[in-house]
PDB file of C-alpha atoms in Angstrom:
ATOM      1  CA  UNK A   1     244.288 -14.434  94.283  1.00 45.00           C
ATOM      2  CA  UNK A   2     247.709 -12.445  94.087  1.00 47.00           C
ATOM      3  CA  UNK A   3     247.841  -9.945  91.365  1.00 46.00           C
ATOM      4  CA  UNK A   4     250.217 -10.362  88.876  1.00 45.00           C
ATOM      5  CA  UNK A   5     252.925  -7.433  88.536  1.00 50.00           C
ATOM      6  CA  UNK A   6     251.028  -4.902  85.575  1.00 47.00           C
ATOM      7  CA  UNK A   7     247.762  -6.547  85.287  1.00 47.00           C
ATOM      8  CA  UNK A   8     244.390  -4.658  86.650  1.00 51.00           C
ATOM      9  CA  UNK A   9     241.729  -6.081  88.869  1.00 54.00           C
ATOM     10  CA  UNK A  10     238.399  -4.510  87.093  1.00 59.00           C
ATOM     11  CA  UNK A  11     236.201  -5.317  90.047  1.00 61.00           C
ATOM     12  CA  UNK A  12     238.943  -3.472  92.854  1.00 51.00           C
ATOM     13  CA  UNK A  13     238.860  -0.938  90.747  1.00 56.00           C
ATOM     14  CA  UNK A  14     234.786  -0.356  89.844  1.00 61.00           C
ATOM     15  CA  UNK A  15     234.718  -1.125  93.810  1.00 57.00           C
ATOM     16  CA  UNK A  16     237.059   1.992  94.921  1.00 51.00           C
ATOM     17  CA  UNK A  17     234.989   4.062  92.475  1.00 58.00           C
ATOM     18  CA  UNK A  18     231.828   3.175  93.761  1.00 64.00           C
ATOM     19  CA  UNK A  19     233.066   3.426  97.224  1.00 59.00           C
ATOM     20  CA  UNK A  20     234.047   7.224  96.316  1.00 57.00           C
ATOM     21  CA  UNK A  21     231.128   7.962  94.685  1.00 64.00           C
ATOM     22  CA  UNK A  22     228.697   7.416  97.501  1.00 64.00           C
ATOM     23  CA  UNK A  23     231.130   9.167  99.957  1.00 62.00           C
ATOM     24  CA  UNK A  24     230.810  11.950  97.261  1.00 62.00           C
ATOM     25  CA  UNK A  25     226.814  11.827  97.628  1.00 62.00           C
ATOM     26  CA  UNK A  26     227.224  11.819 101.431  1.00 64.00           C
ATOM     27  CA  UNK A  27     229.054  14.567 101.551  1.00 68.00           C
ATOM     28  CA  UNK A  28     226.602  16.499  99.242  1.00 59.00           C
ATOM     29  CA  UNK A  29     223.442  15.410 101.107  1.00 62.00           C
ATOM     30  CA  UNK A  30     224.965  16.607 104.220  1.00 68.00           C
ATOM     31  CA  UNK A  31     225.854  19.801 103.302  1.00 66.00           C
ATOM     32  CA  UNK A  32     222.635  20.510 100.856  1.00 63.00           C
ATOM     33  CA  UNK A  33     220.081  18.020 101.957  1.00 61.00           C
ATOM     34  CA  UNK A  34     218.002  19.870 103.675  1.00 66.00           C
ATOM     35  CA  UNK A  35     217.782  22.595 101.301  1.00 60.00           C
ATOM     36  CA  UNK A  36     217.058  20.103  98.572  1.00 62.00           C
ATOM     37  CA  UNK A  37     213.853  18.774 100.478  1.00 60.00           C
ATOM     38  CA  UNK A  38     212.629  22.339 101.277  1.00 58.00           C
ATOM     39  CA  UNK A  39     213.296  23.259  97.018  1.00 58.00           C
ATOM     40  CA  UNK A  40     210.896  20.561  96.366  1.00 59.00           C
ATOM     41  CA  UNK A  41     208.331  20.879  99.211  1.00 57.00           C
ATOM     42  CA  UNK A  42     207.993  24.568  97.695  1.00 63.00           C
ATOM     43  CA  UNK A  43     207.944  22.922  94.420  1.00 64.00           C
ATOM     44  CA  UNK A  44     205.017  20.462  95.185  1.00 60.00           C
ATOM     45  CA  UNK A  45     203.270  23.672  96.536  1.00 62.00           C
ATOM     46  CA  UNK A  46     203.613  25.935  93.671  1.00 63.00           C
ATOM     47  CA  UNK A  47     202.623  23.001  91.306  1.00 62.00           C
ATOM     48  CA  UNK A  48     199.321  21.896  93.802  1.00 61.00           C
ATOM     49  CA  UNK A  49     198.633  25.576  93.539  1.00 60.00           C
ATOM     50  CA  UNK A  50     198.598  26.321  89.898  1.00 54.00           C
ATOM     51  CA  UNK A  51     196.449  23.273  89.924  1.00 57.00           C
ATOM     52  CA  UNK A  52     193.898  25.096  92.150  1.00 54.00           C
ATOM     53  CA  UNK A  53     194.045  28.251  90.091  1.00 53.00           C
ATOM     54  CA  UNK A  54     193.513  26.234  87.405  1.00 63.00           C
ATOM     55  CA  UNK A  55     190.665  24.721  88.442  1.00 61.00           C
ATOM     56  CA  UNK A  56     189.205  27.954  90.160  1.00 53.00           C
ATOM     57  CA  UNK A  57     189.578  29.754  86.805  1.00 56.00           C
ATOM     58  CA  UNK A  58     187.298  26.706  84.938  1.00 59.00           C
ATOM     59  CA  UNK A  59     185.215  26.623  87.520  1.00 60.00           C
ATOM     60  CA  UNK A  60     184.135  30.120  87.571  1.00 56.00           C
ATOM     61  CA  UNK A  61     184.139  30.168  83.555  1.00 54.00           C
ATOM     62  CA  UNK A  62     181.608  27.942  83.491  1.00 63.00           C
ATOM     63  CA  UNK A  63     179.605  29.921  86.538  1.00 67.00           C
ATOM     64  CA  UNK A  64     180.068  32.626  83.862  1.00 65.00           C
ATOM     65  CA  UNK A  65     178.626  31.050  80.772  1.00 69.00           C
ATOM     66  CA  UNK A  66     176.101  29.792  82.423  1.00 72.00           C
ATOM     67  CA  UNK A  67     174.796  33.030  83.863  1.00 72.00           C
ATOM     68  CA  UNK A  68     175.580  34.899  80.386  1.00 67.00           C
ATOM     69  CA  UNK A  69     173.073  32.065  78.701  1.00 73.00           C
ATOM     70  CA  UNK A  70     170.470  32.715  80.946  1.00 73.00           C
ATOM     71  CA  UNK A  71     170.911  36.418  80.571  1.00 68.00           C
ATOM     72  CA  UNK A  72     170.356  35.487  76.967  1.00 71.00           C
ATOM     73  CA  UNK A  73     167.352  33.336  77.259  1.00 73.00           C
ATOM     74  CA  UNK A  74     165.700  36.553  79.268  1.00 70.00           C
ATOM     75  CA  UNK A  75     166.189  39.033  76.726  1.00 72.00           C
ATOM     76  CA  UNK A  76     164.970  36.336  73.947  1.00 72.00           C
ATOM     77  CA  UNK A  77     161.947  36.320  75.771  1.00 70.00           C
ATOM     78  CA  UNK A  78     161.705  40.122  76.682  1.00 75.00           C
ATOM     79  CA  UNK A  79     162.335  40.138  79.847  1.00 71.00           C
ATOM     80  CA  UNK A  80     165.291  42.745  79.553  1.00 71.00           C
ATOM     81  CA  UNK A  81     165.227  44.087  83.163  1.00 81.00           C
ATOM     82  CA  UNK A  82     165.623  40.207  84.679  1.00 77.00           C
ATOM     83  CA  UNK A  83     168.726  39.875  82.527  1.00 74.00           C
ATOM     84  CA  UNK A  84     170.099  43.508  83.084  1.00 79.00           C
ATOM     85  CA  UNK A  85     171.405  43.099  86.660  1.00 84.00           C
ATOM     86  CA  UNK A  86     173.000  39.685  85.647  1.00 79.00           C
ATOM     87  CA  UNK A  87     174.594  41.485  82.869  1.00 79.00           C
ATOM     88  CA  UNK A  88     175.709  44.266  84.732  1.00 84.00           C
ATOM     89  CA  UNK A  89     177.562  41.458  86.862  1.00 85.00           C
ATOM     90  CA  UNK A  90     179.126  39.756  84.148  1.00 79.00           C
ATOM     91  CA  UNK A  91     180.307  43.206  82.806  1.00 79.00           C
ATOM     92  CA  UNK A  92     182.314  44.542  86.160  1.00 81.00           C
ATOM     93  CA  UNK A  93     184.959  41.400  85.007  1.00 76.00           C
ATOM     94  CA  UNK A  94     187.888  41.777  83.379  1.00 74.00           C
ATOM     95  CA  UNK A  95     187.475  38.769  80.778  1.00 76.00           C
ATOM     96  CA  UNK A  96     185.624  37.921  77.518  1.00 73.00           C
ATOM     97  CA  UNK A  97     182.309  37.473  79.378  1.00 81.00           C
ATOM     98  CA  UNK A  98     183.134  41.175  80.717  1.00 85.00           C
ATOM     99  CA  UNK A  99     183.257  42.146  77.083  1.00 87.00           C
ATOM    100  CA  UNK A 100     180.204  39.977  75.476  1.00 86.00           C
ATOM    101  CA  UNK A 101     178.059  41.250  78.460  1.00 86.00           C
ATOM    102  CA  UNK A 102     179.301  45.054  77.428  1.00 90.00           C
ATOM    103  CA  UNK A 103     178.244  44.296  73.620  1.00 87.00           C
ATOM    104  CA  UNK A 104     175.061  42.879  74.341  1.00 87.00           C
ATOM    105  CA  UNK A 105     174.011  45.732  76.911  1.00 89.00           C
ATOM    106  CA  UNK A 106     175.032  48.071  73.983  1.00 89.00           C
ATOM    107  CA  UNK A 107     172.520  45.863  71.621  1.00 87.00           C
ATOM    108  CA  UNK A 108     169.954  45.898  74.479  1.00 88.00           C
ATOM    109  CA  UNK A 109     170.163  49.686  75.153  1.00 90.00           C
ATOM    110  CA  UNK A 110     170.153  50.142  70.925  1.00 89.00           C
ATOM    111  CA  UNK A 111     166.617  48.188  70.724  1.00 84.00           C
ATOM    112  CA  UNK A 112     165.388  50.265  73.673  1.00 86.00           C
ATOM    113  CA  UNK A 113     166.586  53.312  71.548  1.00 90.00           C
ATOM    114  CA  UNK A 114     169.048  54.656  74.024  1.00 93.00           C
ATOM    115  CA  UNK A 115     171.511  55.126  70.995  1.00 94.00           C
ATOM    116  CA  UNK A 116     173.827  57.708  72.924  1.00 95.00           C
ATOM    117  CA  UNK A 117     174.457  54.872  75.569  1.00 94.00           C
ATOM    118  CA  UNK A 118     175.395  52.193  73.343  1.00 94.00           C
ATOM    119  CA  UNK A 119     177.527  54.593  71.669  1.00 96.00           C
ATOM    120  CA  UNK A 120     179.375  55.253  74.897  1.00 96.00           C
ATOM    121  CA  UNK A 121     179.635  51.242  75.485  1.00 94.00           C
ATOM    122  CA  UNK A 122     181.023  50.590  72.062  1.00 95.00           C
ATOM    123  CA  UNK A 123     183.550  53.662  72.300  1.00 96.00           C
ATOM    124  CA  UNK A 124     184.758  52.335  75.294  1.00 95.00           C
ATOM    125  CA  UNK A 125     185.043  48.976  74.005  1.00 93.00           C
ATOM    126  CA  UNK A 126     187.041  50.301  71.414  1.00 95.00           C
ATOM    127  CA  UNK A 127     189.431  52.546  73.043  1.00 94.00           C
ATOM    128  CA  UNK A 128     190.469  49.634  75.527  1.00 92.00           C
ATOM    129  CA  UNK A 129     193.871  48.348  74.540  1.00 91.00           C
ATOM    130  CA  UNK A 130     193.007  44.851  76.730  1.00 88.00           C
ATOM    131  CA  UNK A 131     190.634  44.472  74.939  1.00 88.00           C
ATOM    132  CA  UNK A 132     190.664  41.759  72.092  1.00 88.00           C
ATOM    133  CA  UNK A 133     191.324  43.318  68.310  1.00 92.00           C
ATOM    134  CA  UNK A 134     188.309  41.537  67.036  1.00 91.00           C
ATOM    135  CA  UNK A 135     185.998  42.599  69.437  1.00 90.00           C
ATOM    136  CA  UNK A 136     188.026  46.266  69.221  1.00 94.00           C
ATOM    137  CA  UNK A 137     187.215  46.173  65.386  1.00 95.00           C
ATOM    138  CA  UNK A 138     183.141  45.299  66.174  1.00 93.00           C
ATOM    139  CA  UNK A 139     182.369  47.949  68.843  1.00 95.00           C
ATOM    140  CA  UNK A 140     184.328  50.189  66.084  1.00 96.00           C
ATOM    141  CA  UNK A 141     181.548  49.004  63.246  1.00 95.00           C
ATOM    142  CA  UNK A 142     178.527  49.117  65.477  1.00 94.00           C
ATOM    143  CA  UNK A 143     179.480  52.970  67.102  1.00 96.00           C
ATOM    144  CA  UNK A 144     179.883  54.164  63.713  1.00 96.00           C
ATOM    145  CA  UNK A 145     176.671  52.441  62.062  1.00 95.00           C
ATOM    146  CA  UNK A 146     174.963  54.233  64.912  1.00 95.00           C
ATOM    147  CA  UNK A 147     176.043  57.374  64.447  1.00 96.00           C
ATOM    148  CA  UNK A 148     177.500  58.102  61.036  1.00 95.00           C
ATOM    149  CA  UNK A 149     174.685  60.507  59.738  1.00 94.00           C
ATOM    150  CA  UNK A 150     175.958  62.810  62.783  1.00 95.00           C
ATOM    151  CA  UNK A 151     179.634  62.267  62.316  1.00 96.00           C
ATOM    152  CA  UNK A 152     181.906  64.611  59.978  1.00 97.00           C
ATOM    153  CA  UNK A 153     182.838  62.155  57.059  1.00 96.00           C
ATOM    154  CA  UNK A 154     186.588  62.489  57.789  1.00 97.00           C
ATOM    155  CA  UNK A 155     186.296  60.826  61.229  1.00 97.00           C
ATOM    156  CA  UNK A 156     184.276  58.098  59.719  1.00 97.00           C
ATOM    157  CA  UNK A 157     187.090  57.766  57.154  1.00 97.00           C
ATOM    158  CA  UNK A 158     189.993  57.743  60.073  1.00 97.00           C
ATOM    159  CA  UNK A 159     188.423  55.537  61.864  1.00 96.00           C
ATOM    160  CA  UNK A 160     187.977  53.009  59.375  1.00 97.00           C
ATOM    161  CA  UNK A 161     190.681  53.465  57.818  1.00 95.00           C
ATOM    162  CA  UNK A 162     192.909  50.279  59.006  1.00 95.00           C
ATOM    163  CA  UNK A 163     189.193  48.232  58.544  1.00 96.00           C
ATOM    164  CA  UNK A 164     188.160  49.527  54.977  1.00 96.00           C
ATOM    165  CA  UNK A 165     191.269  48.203  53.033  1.00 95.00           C
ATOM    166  CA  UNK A 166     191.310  44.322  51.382  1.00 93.00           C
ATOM    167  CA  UNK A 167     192.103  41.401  53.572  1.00 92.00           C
ATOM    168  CA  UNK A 168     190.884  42.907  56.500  1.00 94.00           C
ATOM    169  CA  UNK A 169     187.427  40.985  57.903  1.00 92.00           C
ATOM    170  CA  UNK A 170     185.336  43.601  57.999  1.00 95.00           C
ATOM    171  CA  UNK A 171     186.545  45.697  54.688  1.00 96.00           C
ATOM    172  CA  UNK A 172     182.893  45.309  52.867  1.00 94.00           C
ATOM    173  CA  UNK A 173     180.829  46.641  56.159  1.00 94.00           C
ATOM    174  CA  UNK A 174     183.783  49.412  56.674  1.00 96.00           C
ATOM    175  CA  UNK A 175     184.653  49.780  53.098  1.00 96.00           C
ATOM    176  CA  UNK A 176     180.975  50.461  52.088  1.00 95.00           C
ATOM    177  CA  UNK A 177     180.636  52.851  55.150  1.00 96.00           C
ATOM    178  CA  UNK A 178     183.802  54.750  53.816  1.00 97.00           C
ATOM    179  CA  UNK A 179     182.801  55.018  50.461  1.00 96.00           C
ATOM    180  CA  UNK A 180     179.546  56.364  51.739  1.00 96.00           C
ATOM    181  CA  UNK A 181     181.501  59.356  53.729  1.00 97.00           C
ATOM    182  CA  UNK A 182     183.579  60.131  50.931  1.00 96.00           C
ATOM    183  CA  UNK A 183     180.718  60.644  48.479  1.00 95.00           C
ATOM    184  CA  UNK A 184     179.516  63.120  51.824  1.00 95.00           C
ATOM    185  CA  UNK A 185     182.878  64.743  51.359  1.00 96.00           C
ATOM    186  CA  UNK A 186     182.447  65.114  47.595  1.00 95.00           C
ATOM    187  CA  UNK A 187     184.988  62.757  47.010  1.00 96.00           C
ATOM    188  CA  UNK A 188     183.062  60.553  44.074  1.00 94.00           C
ATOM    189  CA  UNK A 189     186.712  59.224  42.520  1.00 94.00           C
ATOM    190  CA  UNK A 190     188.051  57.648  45.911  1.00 95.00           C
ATOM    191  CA  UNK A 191     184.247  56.683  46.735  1.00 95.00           C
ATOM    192  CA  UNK A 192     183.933  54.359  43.273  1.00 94.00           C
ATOM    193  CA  UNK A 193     187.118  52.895  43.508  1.00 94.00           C
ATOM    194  CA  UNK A 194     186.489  51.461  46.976  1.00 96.00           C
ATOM    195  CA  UNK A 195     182.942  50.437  45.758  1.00 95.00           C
ATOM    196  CA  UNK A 196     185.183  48.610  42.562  1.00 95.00           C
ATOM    197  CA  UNK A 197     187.073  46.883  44.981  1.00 95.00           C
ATOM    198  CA  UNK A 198     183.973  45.653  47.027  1.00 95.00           C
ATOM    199  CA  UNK A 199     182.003  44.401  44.298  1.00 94.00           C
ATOM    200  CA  UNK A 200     185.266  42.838  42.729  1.00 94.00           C
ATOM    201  CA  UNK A 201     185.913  40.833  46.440  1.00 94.00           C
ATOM    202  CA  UNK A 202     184.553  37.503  46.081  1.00 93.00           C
ATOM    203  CA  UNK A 203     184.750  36.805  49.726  1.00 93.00           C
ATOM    204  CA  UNK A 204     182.177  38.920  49.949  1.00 92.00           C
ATOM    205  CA  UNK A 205     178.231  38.260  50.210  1.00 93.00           C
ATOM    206  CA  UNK A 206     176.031  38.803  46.864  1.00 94.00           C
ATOM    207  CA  UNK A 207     174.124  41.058  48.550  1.00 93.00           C
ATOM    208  CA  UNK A 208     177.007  43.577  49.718  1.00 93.00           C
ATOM    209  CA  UNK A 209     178.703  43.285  46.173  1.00 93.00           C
ATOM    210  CA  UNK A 210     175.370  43.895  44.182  1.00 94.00           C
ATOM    211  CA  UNK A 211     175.429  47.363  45.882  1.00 94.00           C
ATOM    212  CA  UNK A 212     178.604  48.312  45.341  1.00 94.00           C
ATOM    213  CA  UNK A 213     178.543  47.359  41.938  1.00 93.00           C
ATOM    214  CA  UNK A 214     176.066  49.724  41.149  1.00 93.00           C
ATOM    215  CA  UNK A 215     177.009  52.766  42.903  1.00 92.00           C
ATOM    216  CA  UNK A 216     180.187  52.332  41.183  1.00 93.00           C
ATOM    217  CA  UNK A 217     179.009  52.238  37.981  1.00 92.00           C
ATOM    218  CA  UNK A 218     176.397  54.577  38.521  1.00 92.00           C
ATOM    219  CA  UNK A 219     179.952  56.723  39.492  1.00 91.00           C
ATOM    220  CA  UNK A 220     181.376  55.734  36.237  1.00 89.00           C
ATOM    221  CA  UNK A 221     184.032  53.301  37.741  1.00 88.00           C
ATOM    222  CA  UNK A 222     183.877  50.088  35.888  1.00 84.00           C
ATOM    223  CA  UNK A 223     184.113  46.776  38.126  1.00 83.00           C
ATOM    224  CA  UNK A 224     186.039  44.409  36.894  1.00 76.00           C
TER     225      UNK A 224
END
């Protein structure tokens, strides 16, 4: 049908656009094509291999816990040098079964009274910046509960120092253990005011609070 002078054929036009548009895409594959099938061959590959690592890194988690369980089950049962190669194993890694098989050969080498070695496994545990703050903070606790009678009461107040203040997890363990070293250092004020502040926490177990409150008060620091 003739087109009348002005008027605008919809379909010639969504045609010749269409028509454009695909010579457009030619001309793109052409050039690019290739390059386009290689980005996502490499793209499939990267994504298939994170899948594998994946699946390698769950794999051998489980390999993990399993072997730190039955490292477990042998000490429960006394059989300490079946479980001490396993652990020695576990504690060459570089993740949290690395670290749990450090703090239980610490608690292993404590019960067979090798103090100075568990010492040297917690210090290490806490001087290792990879390591986990929590589990940082615990090999902190446990050196200094091993040693604190031989320890000058200022390094057992520095080093609990960020641990001993409200808020913080382990401020009744630390705070009583800083209190203790500051009565060593004839510092009664400072020792009764941390004791206050123990017995007053009501996060706190009964227990823990109980003794504070009365070395405070037998200090002359009221609790409140």
């Amino acid at each position: 049908m003739a087109l009348l002078p002005g008027a605008t054929d919809d379909s010639f036009i969504r045609e010749v656009d269409e028509e454009y548009r695909r010579a457009q895409l030619n001309t793109l594959w052409a050039r690019w094509g290739r390059w386009l099938i290689a980005a996502i061959v490499l793209l499939l590959v990267a994504l298939g291999g994170f899948l594998w690592w994946r699946a390698e890194q769950a794999r051998a988690a489980g390999i993990k816990g399993e072997e730190f369980a039955l490292a477990l089950g042998k000490i429960e049962t006394g059989n300490l040098p079946a479980a001490t190669p396993v652990l020695a194993k576990l504690a060459g890694g570089n993740d949290g079964y690395a670290t749990l098989a450090k703090l239980t050969q610490a608690t292993a080498a404590t019960t067979a009274g090798d103090s100075a070695r568990a010492v040297a496994i917690y210090d290490a545990i806490a001087a290792d910046a990879a390591q986990p703050q929590p589990f940082r903070d615990l090999a902190t606790i446990k050196s200094i509960r091993l040693q604190f009678d031989a320890l000058p009461p200022q390094t057992v107040i520095d080093r609990l120092k960020s641990l001993s203040v409200p808020g913080n997890p382990w401020f009744g363990v630390a705070g009583e253990m800083t209190a203790a070293a500051r009565l060593k250092a004839n510092q009664p004020q400072l020792a009764g005011a941390l004791l206050a502040s123990i017995a007053a926490d009501k996060t706190l177990s009964v227990p823990l609070r109980g003794r504070a409150q009365q070395l405070a008060e037998s200090l002359g620091v009221e609790v409140k």
